[in-house]
Every structure is written in C-alpha cells, then in structure tokens.
Amino acid sequence: MIVNERQTPEGLLVSVCDEDVLGETFESEGVSLTVTEEFYGGETVGDETVVDSLARATVANIVGTQAVELAIEAGFVDEANVLEVGSTLHAQLLWM
C-alpha cells in the first residue's frame, strides 16, 4: 500500500491507497474518484506502517480494497460507512 502524510493546521492528513489503484479513476452513480499521484502518492509500506499512520491521523482518505479492509480490521472504519465506487472501495476517517 502507499501512504502519504501531511501536516495541516487542523492536524495530520493521511492518504492511503492500494498500489494498483494509483492513477486510476473510478465512477459509480454520479460519483467520480480519481486516485491522483499528487494526493495519494507517497511511500510504499506494509500493513503495520499503514495502521500506525491511521492511528496518528486526524483525517484520512483510504482507497482500494486491501487498504479499506485493513482499516476495517484495525477498527478505524466501520464497514457500514464504506463506499463502493466502481470496482474499488473508499472510506474517510475524521477524529473529532
């Protein structure tokens, strides 16, 4: 998976995606999701590093079946809140 971390005035923004979805566009029922290098590009890492990044995130955007399933398994995302966009999964995380 690919992780990108950015410090913002509101906290740590983490973007995570499966390697095979980077650069792809997914569409479903009027929703279009483009997984850009600019936003999602970063370091290729293992599951443990993804979980660590999500644990420190204030906000996270997660795209791809593997990445979203890991976020669910680790308890960061409720499966009921996951969106299916085309042939992939998308979830967002916001700690308040």
Coordinates of C-alpha atoms in Angstrom, one line a residue, residues 48-91:
E48 CA 1.9 -2.2 10.3
T49 CA 3.0 1.2 8.9
V50 CA -0.4 1.9 7.5
V51 CA -2.1 1.1 10.8
D52 CA 0.5 3.3 12.6
S53 CA -0.3 6.2 10.2
L54 CA -4.0 5.8 10.6
A55 CA -3.7 5.7 14.4
R56 CA -1.9 9.1 14.3
A57 CA -4.2 10.7 11.7
T58 CA -6.7 13.5 12.3
V59 CA -8.2 12.9 8.8
A60 CA -7.6 10.0 6.4
N61 CA -8.7 9.2 2.9
I62 CA -8.4 5.4 2.1
V63 CA -8.9 3.9 -1.4
G64 CA -8.6 0.3 -2.5
T65 CA -10.0 -3.0 -1.3
Q66 CA -6.8 -4.0 0.6
A67 CA -6.4 -0.6 2.3
V68 CA -10.0 -0.3 3.3
E69 CA -10.2 -3.8 4.6
L70 CA -7.1 -3.2 6.7
A71 CA -8.7 0.0 8.1
I72 CA -11.9 -2.0 9.0
E73 CA -9.9 -4.9 10.6
A74 CA -7.8 -2.4 12.6
G75 CA -11.0 -0.7 13.9
F76 CA -10.6 2.7 12.2
V77 CA -13.5 2.4 9.8
D78 CA -17.0 0.9 10.2
E79 CA -17.8 -1.4 7.3
A80 CA -21.3 0.2 7.0
N81 CA -19.7 3.5 6.1
V82 CA -17.6 2.2 3.2
L83 CA -18.4 3.4 -0.3
E84 CA -18.2 1.2 -3.3
V85 CA -17.1 3.4 -6.2
G86 CA -16.8 1.4 -9.4
S87 CA -14.6 -1.6 -8.8
T88 CA -12.9 -0.2 -5.6
L89 CA -13.7 0.8 -2.0
H90 CA -13.3 4.2 -0.5
A91 CA -13.5 5.3 3.2

